[in-house]
């Protein structure tokens, strides 16, 4: 076996899913955050595709970079009694035609994650121990919501991540159905 065959190609890696409540404008919102590290490799060009989608919607890549690393993408679904909103690395996706490529990209990534094998949903220990606290909830430390930092492991459980990806996919689908008036 040569050295190239020993490289572990992961495609999407370090996927986590967390739910939390947050008070915004004196209203409580239910929030669902799916975080992942994208790369370009044997399993796809997910990072390049994300960057191309950002350009396609007319935004600057710097605006859509995660505050921790440019290969991390955080998708947050926020549910209030009056609205459902989606954020990508802190940027709100409005229900407008120009954002359709980003909604499509998210749908593709969430389908891909929900269909991944458990072995493909591994999380690097360094990432879990040193990075996850700062990225599972965009621009907020998870430890602000957790009594014990060791609880972070729960948010990387493959079955929870797959269910979370399906939830985000359905959330996006509902928004698109309303926007395109296909109910």
PDB file of C-alpha atoms in Angstrom:
ATOM      1  CA  UNK A   1       0.000   0.000   0.000  1.00  0.00           C
ATOM      2  CA  UNK A   2       1.451   3.373  -0.930  1.00  0.00           C
ATOM      3  CA  UNK A   3       1.219   6.462   1.259  1.00  0.00           C
ATOM      4  CA  UNK A   4      -1.704   7.985  -0.641  1.00  0.00           C
ATOM      5  CA  UNK A   5      -3.841   4.919   0.116  1.00  0.00           C
ATOM      6  CA  UNK A   6      -3.231   5.431   3.842  1.00  0.00           C
ATOM      7  CA  UNK A   7      -4.779   8.884   3.912  1.00  0.00           C
ATOM      8  CA  UNK A   8      -8.212   8.951   5.512  1.00  0.00           C
ATOM      9  CA  UNK A   9     -10.559  10.864   3.205  1.00  0.00           C
ATOM     10  CA  UNK A  10     -13.530  12.161   5.162  1.00  0.00           C
ATOM     11  CA  UNK A  11     -15.329  14.733   3.047  1.00  0.00           C
ATOM     12  CA  UNK A  12     -17.467  16.384   5.704  1.00  0.00           C
ATOM     13  CA  UNK A  13     -15.974  15.937   9.153  1.00  0.00           C
ATOM     14  CA  UNK A  14     -16.476  16.846  12.805  1.00  0.00           C
ATOM     15  CA  UNK A  15     -20.237  17.154  12.430  1.00  0.00           C
ATOM     16  CA  UNK A  16     -22.124  18.132  15.560  1.00  0.00           C
ATOM     17  CA  UNK A  17     -25.717  19.037  16.353  1.00  0.00           C
ATOM     18  CA  UNK A  18     -26.982  20.979  19.350  1.00  0.00           C
ATOM     19  CA  UNK A  19     -30.337  22.437  20.381  1.00  0.00           C
ATOM     20  CA  UNK A  20     -30.721  25.374  22.740  1.00  0.00           C
ATOM     21  CA  UNK A  21     -33.098  28.182  23.683  1.00  0.00           C
ATOM     22  CA  UNK A  22     -32.226  31.829  23.417  1.00  0.00           C
ATOM     23  CA  UNK A  23     -34.027  35.058  24.245  1.00  0.00           C
ATOM     24  CA  UNK A  24     -34.089  37.482  21.311  1.00  0.00           C
ATOM     25  CA  UNK A  25     -36.023  40.764  21.467  1.00  0.00           C
ATOM     26  CA  UNK A  26     -37.812  39.545  24.620  1.00  0.00           C
ATOM     27  CA  UNK A  27     -39.018  36.412  22.834  1.00  0.00           C
ATOM     28  CA  UNK A  28     -37.744  32.890  23.316  1.00  0.00           C
ATOM     29  CA  UNK A  29     -36.522  31.039  20.279  1.00  0.00           C
ATOM     30  CA  UNK A  30     -35.753  27.381  19.817  1.00  0.00           C
ATOM     31  CA  UNK A  31     -32.430  27.012  18.031  1.00  0.00           C
ATOM     32  CA  UNK A  32     -30.968  24.037  16.231  1.00  0.00           C
ATOM     33  CA  UNK A  33     -27.358  24.226  15.186  1.00  0.00           C
ATOM     34  CA  UNK A  34     -25.567  21.880  12.789  1.00  0.00           C
ATOM     35  CA  UNK A  35     -21.834  22.468  12.592  1.00  0.00           C
ATOM     36  CA  UNK A  36     -19.327  20.811  10.255  1.00  0.00           C
ATOM     37  CA  UNK A  37     -15.887  21.093   8.743  1.00  0.00           C
ATOM     38  CA  UNK A  38     -15.898  21.012   4.938  1.00  0.00           C
ATOM     39  CA  UNK A  39     -13.043  19.943   2.701  1.00  0.00           C
ATOM     40  CA  UNK A  40     -12.213  19.162  -0.887  1.00  0.00           C
ATOM     41  CA  UNK A  41     -11.142  15.561  -1.251  1.00  0.00           C
ATOM     42  CA  UNK A  42     -11.912  12.179  -2.734  1.00  0.00           C
ATOM     43  CA  UNK A  43     -15.521  12.309  -1.482  1.00  0.00           C
ATOM     44  CA  UNK A  44     -16.322  15.679  -2.987  1.00  0.00           C
ATOM     45  CA  UNK A  45     -15.509  19.350  -3.319  1.00  0.00           C
ATOM     46  CA  UNK A  46     -17.820  20.532  -0.549  1.00  0.00           C
ATOM     47  CA  UNK A  47     -15.647  23.447   0.589  1.00  0.00           C
ATOM     48  CA  UNK A  48     -15.189  24.775  -2.955  1.00  0.00           C
ATOM     49  CA  UNK A  49     -18.896  24.334  -3.610  1.00  0.00           C
ATOM     50  CA  UNK A  50     -19.749  26.319  -0.459  1.00  0.00           C
ATOM     51  CA  UNK A  51     -17.423  29.133  -1.518  1.00  0.00           C
ATOM     52  CA  UNK A  52     -18.903  29.150  -5.034  1.00  0.00           C
ATOM     53  CA  UNK A  53     -22.421  29.364  -3.609  1.00  0.00           C
ATOM     54  CA  UNK A  54     -21.411  32.342  -1.455  1.00  0.00           C
ATOM     55  CA  UNK A  55     -20.118  34.103  -4.577  1.00  0.00           C
ATOM     56  CA  UNK A  56     -23.250  33.112  -6.518  1.00  0.00           C
ATOM     57  CA  UNK A  57     -25.523  34.785  -3.945  1.00  0.00           C
ATOM     58  CA  UNK A  58     -23.442  37.955  -4.297  1.00  0.00           C
ATOM     59  CA  UNK A  59     -21.732  37.883  -0.925  1.00  0.00           C
ATOM     60  CA  UNK A  60     -18.094  38.282   0.049  1.00  0.00           C
ATOM     61  CA  UNK A  61     -16.422  35.084   1.247  1.00  0.00           C
ATOM     62  CA  UNK A  62     -15.096  36.909   4.305  1.00  0.00           C
ATOM     63  CA  UNK A  63     -18.675  37.642   5.386  1.00  0.00           C
ATOM     64  CA  UNK A  64     -19.458  33.916   5.359  1.00  0.00           C
ATOM     65  CA  UNK A  65     -16.248  32.709   7.001  1.00  0.00           C
ATOM     66  CA  UNK A  66     -16.778  31.129  10.390  1.00  0.00           C
ATOM     67  CA  UNK A  67     -15.163  33.212  13.130  1.00  0.00           C
ATOM     68  CA  UNK A  68     -12.960  30.229  14.145  1.00  0.00           C
ATOM     69  CA  UNK A  69     -11.858  28.801  10.765  1.00  0.00           C
ATOM     70  CA  UNK A  70     -12.855  29.329   7.129  1.00  0.00           C
ATOM     71  CA  UNK A  71     -13.606  25.632   6.549  1.00  0.00           C
ATOM     72  CA  UNK A  72     -16.200  25.446   9.338  1.00  0.00           C
ATOM     73  CA  UNK A  73     -19.847  25.940   8.412  1.00  0.00           C
ATOM     74  CA  UNK A  74     -22.465  26.476  11.059  1.00  0.00           C
ATOM     75  CA  UNK A  75     -26.130  26.265  10.062  1.00  0.00           C
ATOM     76  CA  UNK A  76     -28.555  27.565  12.665  1.00  0.00           C
ATOM     77  CA  UNK A  77     -32.303  27.145  12.440  1.00  0.00           C
ATOM     78  CA  UNK A  78     -34.189  29.515  14.704  1.00  0.00           C
ATOM     79  CA  UNK A  79     -37.851  28.994  15.507  1.00  0.00           C
ATOM     80  CA  UNK A  80     -39.998  31.648  17.171  1.00  0.00           C
ATOM     81  CA  UNK A  81     -43.785  31.762  17.464  1.00  0.00           C
ATOM     82  CA  UNK A  82     -43.895  34.145  14.476  1.00  0.00           C
ATOM     83  CA  UNK A  83     -41.037  33.080  12.205  1.00  0.00           C
ATOM     84  CA  UNK A  84     -38.520  30.475  11.151  1.00  0.00           C
ATOM     85  CA  UNK A  85     -35.079  31.740  10.169  1.00  0.00           C
ATOM     86  CA  UNK A  86     -31.918  30.088   8.881  1.00  0.00           C
ATOM     87  CA  UNK A  87     -28.415  31.430   9.461  1.00  0.00           C
ATOM     88  CA  UNK A  88     -25.163  30.317   7.861  1.00  0.00           C
ATOM     89  CA  UNK A  89     -22.146  31.345   9.928  1.00  0.00           C
ATOM     90  CA  UNK A  90     -24.246  34.096  11.473  1.00  0.00           C
ATOM     91  CA  UNK A  91     -25.710  35.400   8.194  1.00  0.00           C
ATOM     92  CA  UNK A  92     -29.477  35.275   7.839  1.00  0.00           C
ATOM     93  CA  UNK A  93     -30.749  33.637   4.672  1.00  0.00           C
ATOM     94  CA  UNK A  94     -33.727  35.646   3.530  1.00  0.00           C
ATOM     95  CA  UNK A  95     -36.540  34.092   1.566  1.00  0.00           C
ATOM     96  CA  UNK A  96     -35.436  35.630  -1.711  1.00  0.00           C
ATOM     97  CA  UNK A  97     -34.507  34.149  -5.072  1.00  0.00           C
ATOM     98  CA  UNK A  98     -30.854  35.106  -4.728  1.00  0.00           C
ATOM     99  CA  UNK A  99     -30.492  32.879  -1.641  1.00  0.00           C
ATOM    100  CA  UNK A 100     -31.957  29.776  -3.318  1.00  0.00           C
ATOM    101  CA  UNK A 101     -28.476  28.394  -4.166  1.00  0.00           C
ATOM    102  CA  UNK A 102     -27.530  28.489  -0.474  1.00  0.00           C
ATOM    103  CA  UNK A 103     -30.766  26.796   0.567  1.00  0.00           C
ATOM    104  CA  UNK A 104     -30.072  24.121  -2.067  1.00  0.00           C
ATOM    105  CA  UNK A 105     -26.503  23.677  -0.823  1.00  0.00           C
ATOM    106  CA  UNK A 106     -27.699  23.231   2.768  1.00  0.00           C
ATOM    107  CA  UNK A 107     -30.298  20.701   1.646  1.00  0.00           C
ATOM    108  CA  UNK A 108     -27.612  18.764  -0.223  1.00  0.00           C
ATOM    109  CA  UNK A 109     -25.225  18.760   2.772  1.00  0.00           C
ATOM    110  CA  UNK A 110     -27.922  17.712   5.230  1.00  0.00           C
ATOM    111  CA  UNK A 111     -29.027  14.854   2.975  1.00  0.00           C
ATOM    112  CA  UNK A 112     -25.400  13.778   2.640  1.00  0.00           C
ATOM    113  CA  UNK A 113     -24.882  13.832   6.425  1.00  0.00           C
ATOM    114  CA  UNK A 114     -28.119  11.996   7.184  1.00  0.00           C
ATOM    115  CA  UNK A 115     -27.041   9.225   4.794  1.00  0.00           C
ATOM    116  CA  UNK A 116     -23.460   8.906   6.068  1.00  0.00           C
ATOM    117  CA  UNK A 117     -22.312   5.729   7.814  1.00  0.00           C
ATOM    118  CA  UNK A 118     -21.531   5.897  11.503  1.00  0.00           C
ATOM    119  CA  UNK A 119     -17.834   5.322  10.726  1.00  0.00           C
ATOM    120  CA  UNK A 120     -17.802   8.395   8.489  1.00  0.00           C
ATOM    121  CA  UNK A 121     -19.162  10.593  11.286  1.00  0.00           C
ATOM    122  CA  UNK A 122     -16.052  10.427  13.442  1.00  0.00           C
ATOM    123  CA  UNK A 123     -14.850  13.480  15.330  1.00  0.00           C
ATOM    124  CA  UNK A 124     -11.213  14.298  15.958  1.00  0.00           C
ATOM    125  CA  UNK A 125     -10.434  14.412  19.667  1.00  0.00           C
ATOM    126  CA  UNK A 126      -8.542  17.698  19.295  1.00  0.00           C
ATOM    127  CA  UNK A 127     -11.559  19.218  17.573  1.00  0.00           C
ATOM    128  CA  UNK A 128     -13.907  17.942  20.267  1.00  0.00           C
ATOM    129  CA  UNK A 129     -11.655  19.043  23.132  1.00  0.00           C
ATOM    130  CA  UNK A 130     -10.422  22.388  21.831  1.00  0.00           C
ATOM    131  CA  UNK A 131     -12.613  23.696  19.006  1.00  0.00           C
ATOM    132  CA  UNK A 132     -16.172  22.408  19.457  1.00  0.00           C
ATOM    133  CA  UNK A 133     -16.958  24.614  22.447  1.00  0.00           C
ATOM    134  CA  UNK A 134     -16.481  27.640  20.158  1.00  0.00           C
ATOM    135  CA  UNK A 135     -18.282  26.443  17.006  1.00  0.00           C
ATOM    136  CA  UNK A 136     -21.333  24.338  17.818  1.00  0.00           C
ATOM    137  CA  UNK A 137     -23.237  27.544  18.567  1.00  0.00           C
ATOM    138  CA  UNK A 138     -22.090  30.355  16.286  1.00  0.00           C
ATOM    139  CA  UNK A 139     -20.134  33.039  18.187  1.00  0.00           C
ATOM    140  CA  UNK A 140     -21.183  31.578  21.536  1.00  0.00           C
ATOM    141  CA  UNK A 141     -19.412  29.152  23.820  1.00  0.00           C
ATOM    142  CA  UNK A 142     -21.391  25.979  24.408  1.00  0.00           C
ATOM    143  CA  UNK A 143     -20.035  26.003  27.936  1.00  0.00           C
ATOM    144  CA  UNK A 144     -22.307  29.027  28.542  1.00  0.00           C
ATOM    145  CA  UNK A 145     -25.221  26.577  28.189  1.00  0.00           C
ATOM    146  CA  UNK A 146     -23.653  23.435  29.673  1.00  0.00           C
ATOM    147  CA  UNK A 147     -22.991  22.583  33.298  1.00  0.00           C
ATOM    148  CA  UNK A 148     -20.224  20.140  32.302  1.00  0.00           C
ATOM    149  CA  UNK A 149     -17.891  20.475  29.307  1.00  0.00           C
ATOM    150  CA  UNK A 150     -17.882  16.661  28.964  1.00  0.00           C
ATOM    151  CA  UNK A 151     -21.478  16.915  27.723  1.00  0.00           C
ATOM    152  CA  UNK A 152     -20.069  18.099  24.379  1.00  0.00           C
ATOM    153  CA  UNK A 153     -19.523  14.434  23.438  1.00  0.00           C
ATOM    154  CA  UNK A 154     -23.307  14.003  23.332  1.00  0.00           C
ATOM    155  CA  UNK A 155     -23.597  16.507  20.472  1.00  0.00           C
ATOM    156  CA  UNK A 156     -21.331  14.403  18.247  1.00  0.00           C
ATOM    157  CA  UNK A 157     -23.246  11.142  18.661  1.00  0.00           C
ATOM    158  CA  UNK A 158     -23.759   9.844  15.107  1.00  0.00           C
ATOM    159  CA  UNK A 159     -27.458   9.049  15.547  1.00  0.00           C
ATOM    160  CA  UNK A 160     -28.112  12.515  17.046  1.00  0.00           C
ATOM    161  CA  UNK A 161     -26.154  14.148  14.218  1.00  0.00           C
ATOM    162  CA  UNK A 162     -28.082  12.225  11.557  1.00  0.00           C
ATOM    163  CA  UNK A 163     -31.418  13.146  13.186  1.00  0.00           C
ATOM    164  CA  UNK A 164     -30.242  16.759  13.424  1.00  0.00           C
ATOM    165  CA  UNK A 165     -29.316  16.829   9.745  1.00  0.00           C
ATOM    166  CA  UNK A 166     -32.788  15.475   8.863  1.00  0.00           C
ATOM    167  CA  UNK A 167     -34.372  18.130  11.100  1.00  0.00           C
ATOM    168  CA  UNK A 168     -32.420  20.921   9.366  1.00  0.00           C
ATOM    169  CA  UNK A 169     -33.325  19.484   5.961  1.00  0.00           C
ATOM    170  CA  UNK A 170     -37.040  19.430   6.861  1.00  0.00           C
ATOM    171  CA  UNK A 171     -36.773  22.948   8.328  1.00  0.00           C
ATOM    172  CA  UNK A 172     -35.276  24.224   5.053  1.00  0.00           C
ATOM    173  CA  UNK A 173     -37.867  22.319   3.035  1.00  0.00           C
ATOM    174  CA  UNK A 174     -40.721  23.910   4.989  1.00  0.00           C
ATOM    175  CA  UNK A 175     -39.296  27.397   4.415  1.00  0.00           C
ATOM    176  CA  UNK A 176     -38.862  26.717   0.701  1.00  0.00           C
ATOM    177  CA  UNK A 177     -42.354  25.230   0.381  1.00  0.00           C
ATOM    178  CA  UNK A 178     -43.822  28.372   1.948  1.00  0.00           C
ATOM    179  CA  UNK A 179     -41.644  30.649  -0.174  1.00  0.00           C
ATOM    180  CA  UNK A 180     -42.446  28.850  -3.411  1.00  0.00           C
ATOM    181  CA  UNK A 181     -46.081  28.445  -2.345  1.00  0.00           C
ATOM    182  CA  UNK A 182     -46.177  24.689  -2.954  1.00  0.00           C
ATOM    183  CA  UNK A 183     -48.319  23.662  -0.001  1.00  0.00           C
TER     184      UNK A 183
END
